[in-house]
mmCIF file of C-alpha atoms in Angstrom:
data_model
loop_
_atom_site.group_PDB
_atom_site.id
_atom_site.type_symbol
_atom_site.label_atom_id
_atom_site.label_comp_id
_atom_site.label_asym_id
_atom_site.label_seq_id
_atom_site.Cartn_x
_atom_site.Cartn_y
_atom_site.Cartn_z
ATOM 1 C CA UNK A 87 -225.689 35.487 27.530
ATOM 2 C CA UNK A 88 -222.336 37.334 26.261
ATOM 3 C CA UNK A 89 -222.096 39.189 29.684
ATOM 4 C CA UNK A 90 -221.849 35.608 31.678
ATOM 5 C CA UNK A 91 -219.398 33.981 28.733
ATOM 6 C CA UNK A 92 -216.379 37.118 29.678
ATOM 7 C CA UNK A 93 -217.267 36.252 33.438
ATOM 8 C CA UNK A 94 -216.506 33.226 32.830
ATOM 9 C CA UNK A 95 -213.560 33.662 30.914
ATOM 10 C CA UNK A 96 -212.166 35.749 33.505
ATOM 11 C CA UNK A 97 -212.965 33.348 36.142
ATOM 12 C CA UNK A 98 -210.278 31.002 34.027
ATOM 13 C CA UNK A 99 -208.045 33.112 33.952
ATOM 14 C CA UNK A 100 -207.540 33.727 37.629
ATOM 15 C CA UNK A 101 -207.882 29.906 38.234
ATOM 16 C CA UNK A 102 -205.357 29.654 35.507
ATOM 17 C CA UNK A 103 -203.059 32.277 36.893
ATOM 18 C CA UNK A 104 -203.203 30.914 40.681
ATOM 19 C CA UNK A 105 -202.004 27.304 39.525
ATOM 20 C CA UNK A 106 -199.366 28.443 37.888
ATOM 21 C CA UNK A 107 -198.320 30.592 41.278
ATOM 22 C CA UNK A 108 -198.871 27.862 43.380
ATOM 23 C CA UNK A 109 -196.539 25.331 41.060
ATOM 24 C CA UNK A 110 -193.472 27.903 41.256
ATOM 25 C CA UNK A 111 -194.270 28.301 44.909
ATOM 26 C CA UNK A 112 -193.035 24.361 45.496
ATOM 27 C CA UNK A 113 -189.903 24.936 43.379
ATOM 28 C CA UNK A 114 -186.760 25.637 44.631
ATOM 29 C CA UNK A 115 -184.767 28.232 43.078
ATOM 30 C CA UNK A 116 -181.942 26.471 41.252
ATOM 31 C CA UNK A 117 -178.394 26.580 42.862
ATOM 32 C CA UNK A 118 -175.249 27.342 41.142
ATOM 33 C CA UNK A 119 -172.728 24.520 41.786
ATOM 34 C CA UNK A 120 -169.437 25.916 43.147
ATOM 35 C CA UNK A 121 -166.243 25.154 42.361
ATOM 36 C CA UNK A 122 -164.314 22.554 44.553
ATOM 37 C CA UNK A 123 -160.872 23.397 45.114
ATOM 38 C CA UNK A 124 -158.106 22.127 43.102
ATOM 39 C CA UNK A 125 -155.877 19.467 44.955
ATOM 40 C CA UNK A 126 -152.129 20.334 44.822
ATOM 41 C CA UNK A 127 -148.913 19.996 45.834
ATOM 42 C CA UNK A 128 -146.327 22.851 46.569
ATOM 43 C CA UNK A 129 -143.072 23.706 48.273
ATOM 44 C CA UNK A 130 -141.019 26.475 49.177
ATOM 45 C CA UNK A 131 -139.035 28.706 47.577
ATOM 46 C CA UNK A 132 -135.116 28.092 48.265
ATOM 47 C CA UNK A 133 -131.958 29.535 47.675
ATOM 48 C CA UNK A 134 -129.578 27.917 45.372
ATOM 49 C CA UNK A 135 -126.118 29.147 45.821
ATOM 50 C CA UNK A 136 -124.153 28.114 42.476
ATOM 51 C CA UNK A 137 -120.559 25.994 42.575
ATOM 52 C CA UNK A 138 -117.673 27.864 43.019
ATOM 53 C CA UNK A 139 -116.354 26.478 39.397
ATOM 54 C CA UNK A 140 -118.654 26.980 36.470
ATOM 55 C CA UNK A 141 -118.062 24.470 33.899
ATOM 56 C CA UNK A 142 -118.144 25.032 30.374
ATOM 57 C CA UNK A 143 -118.675 23.710 26.383
ATOM 58 C CA UNK A 144 -116.571 24.948 23.659
ATOM 59 C CA UNK A 145 -115.764 24.381 19.945
ATOM 60 C CA UNK A 146 -112.194 23.538 18.760
ATOM 61 C CA UNK A 147 -111.363 26.079 15.902
ATOM 62 C CA UNK A 148 -108.308 26.399 14.287
ATOM 63 C CA UNK A 149 -105.610 28.582 15.044
ATOM 64 C CA UNK A 150 -105.895 30.108 11.199
ATOM 65 C CA UNK A 151 -108.308 28.969 8.607
ATOM 66 C CA UNK A 152 -108.144 30.773 4.673
ATOM 67 C CA UNK A 153 -110.149 30.568 2.345
ATOM 68 C CA UNK A 154 -108.406 30.754 -0.884
ATOM 69 C CA UNK A 155 -109.308 31.828 -4.920
ATOM 70 C CA UNK A 156 -108.073 32.903 -7.923
ATOM 71 C CA UNK A 157 -107.665 36.680 -8.645
ATOM 72 C CA UNK A 158 -108.246 35.973 -12.222
ATOM 73 C CA UNK A 159 -110.631 34.540 -14.458
ATOM 74 C CA UNK A 160 -109.551 31.100 -16.080
ATOM 75 C CA UNK A 161 -109.098 27.203 -16.959
ATOM 76 C CA UNK A 162 -107.923 24.905 -14.057
ATOM 77 C CA UNK A 163 -105.400 23.081 -15.704
ATOM 78 C CA UNK A 164 -103.445 21.660 -13.044
ATOM 79 C CA UNK A 165 -104.403 20.526 -8.686
ATOM 80 C CA UNK A 166 -101.629 19.594 -6.350
ATOM 81 C CA UNK A 167 -101.227 15.606 -6.565
ATOM 82 C CA UNK A 168 -100.186 13.235 -3.677
ATOM 83 C CA UNK A 169 -99.870 9.712 -3.261
ATOM 84 C CA UNK A 170 -102.711 8.439 -1.757
ATOM 85 C CA UNK A 171 -103.010 5.995 1.089
ATOM 86 C CA UNK A 172 -103.496 2.622 -1.690
ATOM 87 C CA UNK A 173 -100.686 3.790 -3.875
ATOM 88 C CA UNK A 174 -102.037 5.841 -6.373
ATOM 89 C CA UNK A 175 -101.426 9.405 -7.086
ATOM 90 C CA UNK A 176 -104.709 11.503 -6.885
ATOM 91 C CA UNK A 177 -105.808 15.573 -6.321
ATOM 92 C CA UNK A 178 -104.935 16.909 -3.319
ATOM 93 C CA UNK A 179 -108.295 17.085 -1.040
ATOM 94 C CA UNK A 180 -109.725 17.787 2.223
ATOM 95 C CA UNK A 181 -107.974 16.113 5.502
ATOM 96 C CA UNK A 182 -104.097 16.026 3.360
ATOM 97 C CA UNK A 183 -101.416 18.654 4.710
ATOM 98 C CA UNK A 184 -99.667 20.464 2.601
ATOM 99 C CA UNK A 185 -96.126 22.822 3.315
ATOM 100 C CA UNK A 186 -96.723 26.847 3.283
ATOM 101 C CA UNK A 187 -95.889 27.922 -0.624
ATOM 102 C CA UNK A 188 -96.984 25.023 -2.112
ATOM 103 C CA UNK A 189 -98.794 25.033 -5.834
ATOM 104 C CA UNK A 190 -101.776 23.740 -4.832
ATOM 105 C CA UNK A 191 -103.793 24.182 -8.454
ATOM 106 C CA UNK A 192 -103.301 26.582 -11.727
ATOM 107 C CA UNK A 193 -105.204 28.211 -14.290
ATOM 108 C CA UNK A 194 -104.045 28.107 -17.844
ATOM 109 C CA UNK A 195 -101.124 30.512 -18.433
ATOM 110 C CA UNK A 196 -100.837 30.992 -22.403
ATOM 111 C CA UNK A 197 -104.577 33.275 -21.820
ATOM 112 C CA UNK A 198 -102.496 35.489 -19.178
ATOM 113 C CA UNK A 199 -99.664 35.220 -21.469
ATOM 114 C CA UNK A 200 -101.411 36.757 -24.372
ATOM 115 C CA UNK A 201 -102.300 39.499 -22.075
ATOM 116 C CA UNK A 202 -99.493 40.444 -20.751
ATOM 117 C CA UNK A 203 -97.465 40.093 -24.691
ATOM 118 C CA UNK A 204 -100.683 42.311 -25.392
ATOM 119 C CA UNK A 205 -99.685 45.103 -22.266
ATOM 120 C CA UNK A 206 -96.160 45.162 -23.405
ATOM 121 C CA UNK A 207 -96.827 45.832 -26.818
ATOM 122 C CA UNK A 208 -99.347 48.663 -25.658
ATOM 123 C CA UNK A 209 -96.395 49.961 -23.927
ATOM 124 C CA UNK A 210 -94.419 49.860 -26.861
ATOM 125 C CA UNK A 211 -96.492 51.866 -29.064
ATOM 126 C CA UNK A 212 -97.285 54.573 -26.475
ATOM 127 C CA UNK A 213 -93.938 54.992 -25.994
ATOM 128 C CA UNK A 214 -93.123 55.804 -30.159
ATOM 129 C CA UNK A 215 -95.743 58.289 -29.457
ATOM 130 C CA UNK A 216 -94.342 60.272 -26.564
ATOM 131 C CA UNK A 217 -91.003 60.368 -28.578
ATOM 132 C CA UNK A 218 -92.809 61.876 -31.152
ATOM 133 C CA UNK A 219 -94.399 64.180 -28.976
ATOM 134 C CA UNK A 220 -91.845 64.354 -26.923
ATOM 135 C CA UNK A 221 -89.866 66.375 -29.936
ATOM 136 C CA UNK A 222 -92.872 68.101 -31.513
ATOM 137 C CA UNK A 223 -92.771 70.174 -27.955
ATOM 138 C CA UNK A 224 -89.024 70.802 -27.550
ATOM 139 C CA UNK A 225 -89.206 72.407 -30.750
ATOM 140 C CA UNK A 226 -92.317 74.533 -29.693
ATOM 141 C CA UNK A 227 -90.648 75.490 -26.873
ATOM 142 C CA UNK A 228 -87.943 76.574 -29.130
ATOM 143 C CA UNK A 229 -89.970 78.237 -31.231
ATOM 144 C CA UNK A 230 -92.330 79.662 -29.094
ATOM 145 C CA UNK A 231 -89.821 80.987 -26.972
ATOM 146 C CA UNK A 232 -88.498 83.178 -30.451
ATOM 147 C CA UNK A 233 -91.809 84.085 -30.939
ATOM 148 C CA UNK A 234 -91.895 82.219 -33.946
ATOM 149 C CA UNK A 235 -94.860 80.313 -32.924
ATOM 150 C CA UNK A 236 -97.903 81.071 -31.819
ATOM 151 C CA UNK A 237 -99.647 80.567 -28.488
ATOM 152 C CA UNK A 238 -101.922 78.154 -29.947
ATOM 153 C CA UNK A 239 -99.856 76.092 -31.616
ATOM 154 C CA UNK A 240 -97.809 75.825 -28.302
ATOM 155 C CA UNK A 241 -100.818 74.495 -26.098
ATOM 156 C CA UNK A 242 -101.011 72.034 -28.611
ATOM 157 C CA UNK A 243 -97.649 70.604 -28.552
ATOM 158 C CA UNK A 244 -97.657 70.368 -24.754
ATOM 159 C CA UNK A 245 -101.155 68.932 -24.251
ATOM 160 C CA UNK A 246 -100.102 65.927 -26.678
ATOM 161 C CA UNK A 247 -96.676 65.337 -25.003
ATOM 162 C CA UNK A 248 -98.731 65.562 -21.697
ATOM 163 C CA UNK A 249 -101.827 62.832 -23.285
ATOM 164 C CA UNK A 250 -98.602 60.332 -24.540
ATOM 165 C CA UNK A 251 -96.698 60.616 -21.060
ATOM 166 C CA UNK A 252 -100.214 60.119 -18.928
ATOM 167 C CA UNK A 253 -101.016 57.619 -21.318
ATOM 168 C CA UNK A 254 -97.029 55.157 -20.913
ATOM 169 C CA UNK A 255 -98.239 55.565 -17.428
ATOM 170 C CA UNK A 256 -101.535 53.292 -18.278
ATOM 171 C CA UNK A 257 -99.656 51.077 -19.764
ATOM 172 C CA UNK A 258 -96.688 50.215 -17.588
ATOM 173 C CA UNK A 259 -99.649 49.925 -15.056
ATOM 174 C CA UNK A 260 -101.674 47.682 -17.354
ATOM 175 C CA UNK A 261 -98.111 45.267 -17.706
ATOM 176 C CA UNK A 262 -97.700 44.970 -13.979
ATOM 177 C CA UNK A 263 -101.497 43.980 -13.204
ATOM 178 C CA UNK A 264 -100.649 41.661 -16.103
ATOM 179 C CA UNK A 265 -97.403 40.164 -14.443
ATOM 180 C CA UNK A 266 -99.408 39.779 -10.929
ATOM 181 C CA UNK A 267 -102.244 38.153 -12.477
ATOM 182 C CA UNK A 268 -99.271 35.522 -14.421
ATOM 183 C CA UNK A 269 -98.073 35.184 -11.159
ATOM 184 C CA UNK A 270 -101.772 34.522 -9.838
ATOM 185 C CA UNK A 271 -102.172 31.754 -11.916
ATOM 186 C CA UNK A 272 -100.404 29.755 -9.457
ATOM 187 C CA UNK A 273 -102.897 29.180 -6.177
ATOM 188 C CA UNK A 274 -100.378 28.849 -3.432
ATOM 189 C CA UNK A 275 -100.766 27.872 0.066
ATOM 190 C CA UNK A 276 -100.517 30.677 2.550
ATOM 191 C CA UNK A 277 -99.542 28.997 5.589
ATOM 192 C CA UNK A 278 -98.476 25.146 6.720
ATOM 193 C CA UNK A 279 -102.075 23.463 7.052
ATOM 194 C CA UNK A 280 -104.350 20.846 6.176
ATOM 195 C CA UNK A 281 -106.893 20.950 3.455
ATOM 196 C CA UNK A 282 -110.578 21.354 4.886
ATOM 197 C CA UNK A 283 -112.201 21.838 1.302
ATOM 198 C CA UNK A 284 -111.612 21.881 -2.085
ATOM 199 C CA UNK A 285 -114.161 22.994 -4.817
ATOM 200 C CA UNK A 286 -112.516 23.218 -7.700
ATOM 201 C CA UNK A 287 -111.800 20.619 -10.076
ATOM 202 C CA UNK A 288 -109.597 20.294 -13.471
ATOM 203 C CA UNK A 289 -111.085 21.895 -16.803
ATOM 204 C CA UNK A 290 -113.769 24.050 -13.869
ATOM 205 C CA UNK A 291 -113.743 27.624 -14.955
ATOM 206 C CA UNK A 292 -112.629 29.492 -12.152
ATOM 207 C CA UNK A 293 -113.932 32.523 -11.170
ATOM 208 C CA UNK A 294 -112.405 35.783 -9.283
ATOM 209 C CA UNK A 295 -113.496 35.402 -5.942
ATOM 210 C CA UNK A 296 -115.114 32.085 -5.428
ATOM 211 C CA UNK A 297 -113.007 29.707 -2.789
ATOM 212 C CA UNK A 298 -111.351 27.477 -4.834
ATOM 213 C CA UNK A 299 -109.545 26.037 -0.980
ATOM 214 C CA UNK A 300 -110.042 26.073 2.400
ATOM 215 C CA UNK A 301 -107.102 26.007 4.738
ATOM 216 C CA UNK A 302 -106.463 25.578 8.543
ATOM 217 C CA UNK A 303 -103.756 25.493 10.534
ATOM 218 C CA UNK A 304 -103.369 22.983 13.580
ATOM 219 C CA UNK A 305 -100.379 23.586 14.673
ATOM 220 C CA UNK A 306 -102.266 25.725 17.635
ATOM 221 C CA UNK A 307 -105.847 25.362 17.993
ATOM 222 C CA UNK A 308 -108.443 28.123 19.710
ATOM 223 C CA UNK A 309 -110.748 26.781 22.100
ATOM 224 C CA UNK A 310 -113.556 29.136 22.004
ATOM 225 C CA UNK A 311 -117.069 29.785 24.688
ATOM 226 C CA UNK A 312 -118.083 32.815 26.185
ATOM 227 C CA UNK A 313 -119.061 33.530 29.792
ATOM 228 C CA UNK A 314 -121.600 36.104 31.242
ATOM 229 C CA UNK A 315 -120.252 39.080 32.816
ATOM 230 C CA UNK A 316 -119.698 38.243 36.965
ATOM 231 C CA UNK A 317 -117.398 35.751 35.328
ATOM 232 C CA UNK A 318 -115.664 37.621 33.048
ATOM 233 C CA UNK A 319 -113.998 39.201 35.581
ATOM 234 C CA UNK A 320 -112.410 36.401 37.226
ATOM 235 C CA UNK A 321 -110.086 35.807 33.443
ATOM 236 C CA UNK A 322 -107.200 37.338 32.687
ATOM 237 C CA UNK A 323 -104.933 37.167 29.423
ATOM 238 C CA UNK A 324 -102.657 34.594 30.458
ATOM 239 C CA UNK A 325 -104.557 32.626 32.597
ATOM 240 C CA UNK A 326 -103.927 28.437 32.371
ATOM 241 C CA UNK A 327 -106.804 26.383 31.508
ATOM 242 C CA UNK A 328 -107.322 22.021 31.269
ATOM 243 C CA UNK A 329 -109.050 21.538 28.592
ATOM 244 C CA UNK A 330 -111.063 18.089 28.103
ATOM 245 C CA UNK A 331 -112.727 16.151 24.943
ATOM 246 C CA UNK A 332 -115.607 13.892 25.607
ATOM 247 C CA UNK A 333 -114.346 10.140 25.734
ATOM 248 C CA UNK A 334 -110.678 10.874 25.793
ATOM 249 C CA UNK A 335 -108.911 11.026 29.207
ATOM 250 C CA UNK A 336 -106.465 12.501 28.230
ATOM 251 C CA UNK A 337 -106.210 16.326 29.224
ATOM 252 C CA UNK A 338 -104.871 19.333 27.719
ATOM 253 C CA UNK A 339 -103.272 22.478 28.762
ATOM 254 C CA UNK A 340 -103.869 26.165 26.723
ATOM 255 C CA UNK A 341 -104.156 30.007 27.676
ATOM 256 C CA UNK A 342 -105.843 32.836 27.493
ATOM 257 C CA UNK A 343 -105.319 34.944 24.442
ATOM 258 C CA UNK A 344 -108.345 36.446 23.749
ATOM 259 C CA UNK A 345 -111.289 38.155 26.245
ATOM 260 C CA UNK A 346 -113.732 40.485 23.916
ATOM 261 C CA UNK A 347 -113.761 43.881 24.803
ATOM 262 C CA UNK A 348 -117.849 43.967 25.062
ATOM 263 C CA UNK A 349 -120.720 41.546 25.510
ATOM 264 C CA UNK A 350 -122.359 40.216 22.580
ATOM 265 C CA UNK A 351 -125.820 42.412 21.968
ATOM 266 C CA UNK A 352 -127.791 39.246 21.736
ATOM 267 C CA UNK A 353 -126.647 36.413 24.598
ATOM 268 C CA UNK A 354 -124.628 39.174 26.512
ATOM 269 C CA UNK A 355 -121.705 36.281 27.071
ATOM 270 C CA UNK A 356 -117.930 37.466 26.329
ATOM 271 C CA UNK A 357 -116.190 35.540 23.636
ATOM 272 C CA UNK A 358 -113.289 34.055 25.142
ATOM 273 C CA UNK A 359 -110.492 32.225 23.676
ATOM 274 C CA UNK A 360 -108.208 30.209 24.816
ATOM 275 C CA UNK A 361 -104.897 28.446 22.763
ATOM 276 C CA UNK A 362 -103.921 25.040 23.601
ATOM 277 C CA UNK A 363 -100.571 23.954 21.312
ATOM 278 C CA UNK A 364 -101.441 21.050 19.274
ATOM 279 C CA UNK A 365 -98.083 19.739 17.197
ATOM 280 C CA UNK A 366 -99.743 16.168 16.904
ATOM 281 C CA UNK A 367 -102.841 16.813 15.417
ATOM 282 C CA UNK A 368 -105.463 15.826 18.154
ATOM 283 C CA UNK A 369 -107.376 18.310 18.488
ATOM 284 C CA UNK A 370 -109.535 18.426 15.496
ATOM 285 C CA UNK A 371 -111.563 21.752 14.037
ATOM 286 C CA UNK A 372 -115.245 21.486 15.396
ATOM 287 C CA UNK A 373 -114.504 19.034 18.048
ATOM 288 C CA UNK A 374 -116.488 19.663 21.469
ATOM 289 C CA UNK A 375 -114.119 20.397 24.907
ATOM 290 C CA UNK A 376 -115.116 21.357 28.152
ATOM 291 C CA UNK A 377 -113.430 23.585 30.438
ATOM 292 C CA UNK A 378 -113.779 24.880 34.028
ATOM 293 C CA UNK A 379 -113.970 28.544 35.217
ATOM 294 C CA UNK A 380 -112.432 27.976 39.368
ATOM 295 C CA UNK A 381 -113.414 31.128 41.919
ATOM 296 C CA UNK A 382 -116.687 32.254 40.493
ATOM 297 C CA UNK A 383 -118.464 32.930 43.167
ATOM 298 C CA UNK A 384 -121.956 34.387 42.273
ATOM 299 C CA UNK A 385 -124.829 35.460 44.788
ATOM 300 C CA UNK A 386 -127.583 33.044 45.773
ATOM 301 C CA UNK A 387 -130.424 32.805 43.872
ATOM 302 C CA UNK A 388 -134.598 31.905 44.458
ATOM 303 C CA UNK A 389 -134.681 28.568 43.088
ATOM 304 C CA UNK A 390 -137.701 26.511 42.021
ATOM 305 C CA UNK A 391 -138.388 23.093 40.618
ATOM 306 C CA UNK A 392 -138.570 23.308 36.717
ATOM 307 C CA UNK A 393 -142.676 21.485 36.655
ATOM 308 C CA UNK A 394 -143.923 24.847 38.445
ATOM 309 C CA UNK A 395 -142.915 27.078 35.989
ATOM 310 C CA UNK A 396 -145.782 26.767 32.910
ATOM 311 C CA UNK A 397 -145.731 29.803 30.235
ATOM 312 C CA UNK A 398 -147.392 33.033 30.868
ATOM 313 C CA UNK A 399 -151.164 32.960 29.172
ATOM 314 C CA UNK A 400 -151.211 36.988 28.658
ATOM 315 C CA UNK A 401 -146.883 36.906 27.596
ATOM 316 C CA UNK A 402 -145.767 34.798 25.048
ATOM 317 C CA UNK A 403 -142.791 33.446 25.234
ATOM 318 C CA UNK A 404 -143.404 34.809 29.136
ATOM 319 C CA UNK A 405 -143.099 32.463 32.153
ATOM 320 C CA UNK A 406 -145.075 31.895 35.764
ATOM 321 C CA UNK A 407 -145.298 30.159 38.355
ATOM 322 C CA UNK A 408 -148.530 29.897 40.961
ATOM 323 C CA UNK A 409 -147.880 31.116 44.262
ATOM 324 C CA UNK A 410 -150.238 30.077 47.199
ATOM 325 C CA UNK A 411 -151.302 31.707 49.599
ATOM 326 C CA UNK A 412 -153.529 31.478 52.984
ATOM 327 C CA UNK A 413 -156.646 33.524 53.253
ATOM 328 C CA UNK A 414 -158.805 33.179 56.315
ATOM 329 C CA UNK A 415 -158.526 29.190 56.355
ATOM 330 C CA UNK A 416 -158.746 29.052 52.161
ATOM 331 C CA UNK A 417 -156.183 28.386 50.045
ATOM 332 C CA UNK A 418 -155.952 30.435 47.142
ATOM 333 C CA UNK A 419 -153.443 30.253 43.972
ATOM 334 C CA UNK A 420 -152.633 33.895 41.780
ATOM 335 C CA UNK A 421 -150.349 33.453 38.908
ATOM 336 C CA UNK A 422 -146.958 35.416 39.048
ATOM 337 C CA UNK A 423 -144.811 36.533 35.906
ATOM 338 C CA UNK A 424 -141.211 35.596 36.844
ATOM 339 C CA UNK A 425 -137.146 35.861 34.534
ATOM 340 C CA UNK A 426 -135.818 32.343 34.358
ATOM 341 C CA UNK A 427 -131.968 31.917 35.587
ATOM 342 C CA UNK A 428 -129.506 29.092 35.466
ATOM 343 C CA UNK A 429 -130.856 25.481 35.539
ATOM 344 C CA UNK A 430 -129.641 23.089 38.246
ATOM 345 C CA UNK A 431 -130.550 19.336 38.287
ATOM 346 C CA UNK A 432 -134.485 19.562 38.183
ATOM 347 C CA UNK A 433 -134.204 23.129 39.334
ATOM 348 C CA UNK A 434 -133.880 26.544 38.335
ATOM 349 C CA UNK A 435 -133.244 30.282 39.340
ATOM 350 C CA UNK A 436 -136.357 32.545 38.573
ATOM 351 C CA UNK A 437 -136.488 36.107 39.487
ATOM 352 C CA UNK A 438 -139.522 37.386 40.599
ATOM 353 C CA UNK A 439 -139.980 34.703 43.635
ATOM 354 C CA UNK A 440 -139.018 35.363 47.648
ATOM 355 C CA UNK A 441 -137.625 32.673 49.762
ATOM 356 C CA UNK A 442 -140.606 30.796 51.428
ATOM 357 C CA UNK A 443 -143.230 31.468 49.608
ATOM 358 C CA UNK A 444 -144.713 28.499 48.385
ATOM 359 C CA UNK A 445 -144.950 27.406 44.998
ATOM 360 C CA UNK A 446 -147.227 24.840 43.188
ATOM 361 C CA UNK A 447 -145.192 22.146 41.687
ATOM 362 C CA UNK A 448 -147.711 19.204 40.870
ATOM 363 C CA UNK A 449 -151.802 20.716 39.826
ATOM 364 C CA UNK A 450 -150.374 23.430 38.292
ATOM 365 C CA UNK A 451 -151.461 22.860 35.044
ATOM 366 C CA UNK A 452 -155.480 23.160 35.091
ATOM 367 C CA UNK A 453 -155.521 26.732 37.316
ATOM 368 C CA UNK A 454 -156.104 29.872 36.939
ATOM 369 C CA UNK A 455 -155.360 33.351 38.615
ATOM 370 C CA UNK A 456 -157.080 33.730 41.641
ATOM 371 C CA UNK A 457 -158.225 29.373 42.215
ATOM 372 C CA UNK A 458 -159.310 27.884 45.402
ATOM 373 C CA UNK A 459 -156.400 24.634 46.085
ATOM 374 C CA UNK A 460 -156.355 22.514 48.435
ATOM 375 C CA UNK A 461 -153.138 21.696 49.542
ATOM 376 C CA UNK A 462 -152.199 18.093 49.898
ATOM 377 C CA UNK A 463 -149.601 17.080 52.392
#
């Protein structure tokens, strides 16, 4: 009985195994679907020849600018007043013109006068002590010369004379400082110009070094801009330029008055200043001007459409393009890092590709390095 059951179990297992093998033999192996080529548009890398004239935007700066502050602490008791457009008297403020030497504001004089009187009194006391010390010293010298005074007593008389003389000098220096402080209680304009800002009011406690007024001389202005290395060689001091403002048909003329001796460490450009006469104050600080640097010839550079440039996934902050090449009748796109240069209209100069290479301009967003592509006509 047991032998028969065992045989029947063996036969059933064999039948089951045969059924599984037969079933698996009827099934075809699973195939992985191949990725179809990505349709793209390509263009050839072209050479861009920059124009012989380079146009720059520039900032208009005052010819001179000063931050005025009181040298001593004190309460503001007076601010220069002028007649306003409505005929009323008002404190001077932003946009007002002042002449050189005009008193813009004052701090309380009495406090500084008291300091001067105190310093003067100290001088008088120090001089009185010095007179007595001088008499004692002269007497000591006579007695010491006749050997009627000991050396220690003579040294004490001389030390007292020296100390009182030093005290007189120090007291006189304090008087001089007090006189200067009283003189500087009047904050005056160092040159003729326009007030750009006023930061004090009547009754304010002025602190030494805190800016009370900002004044600018705009009788001439400086047009400030930066140029790269290849352009700075074409500039020289005294060179004349024509300056234009936005929405202003008038042309202004100026000359180069400053060329930086070295390039800025961050953007590698050289700072240039062109000084323009401005007697009627048409040009105001903060305006944006434009000018053209003529005769600057730069070597042609490879250029690609801006749409071809993508962010480099492996290097944050870097850029790349997809270069399409045909291998065995199939097109493949390879990612290549590039360095961007100047833009001109919808193209950008790049370093890292060669003229004639084919660059993906449409369809690059979804590509990966080594992907197959279908180049559309």
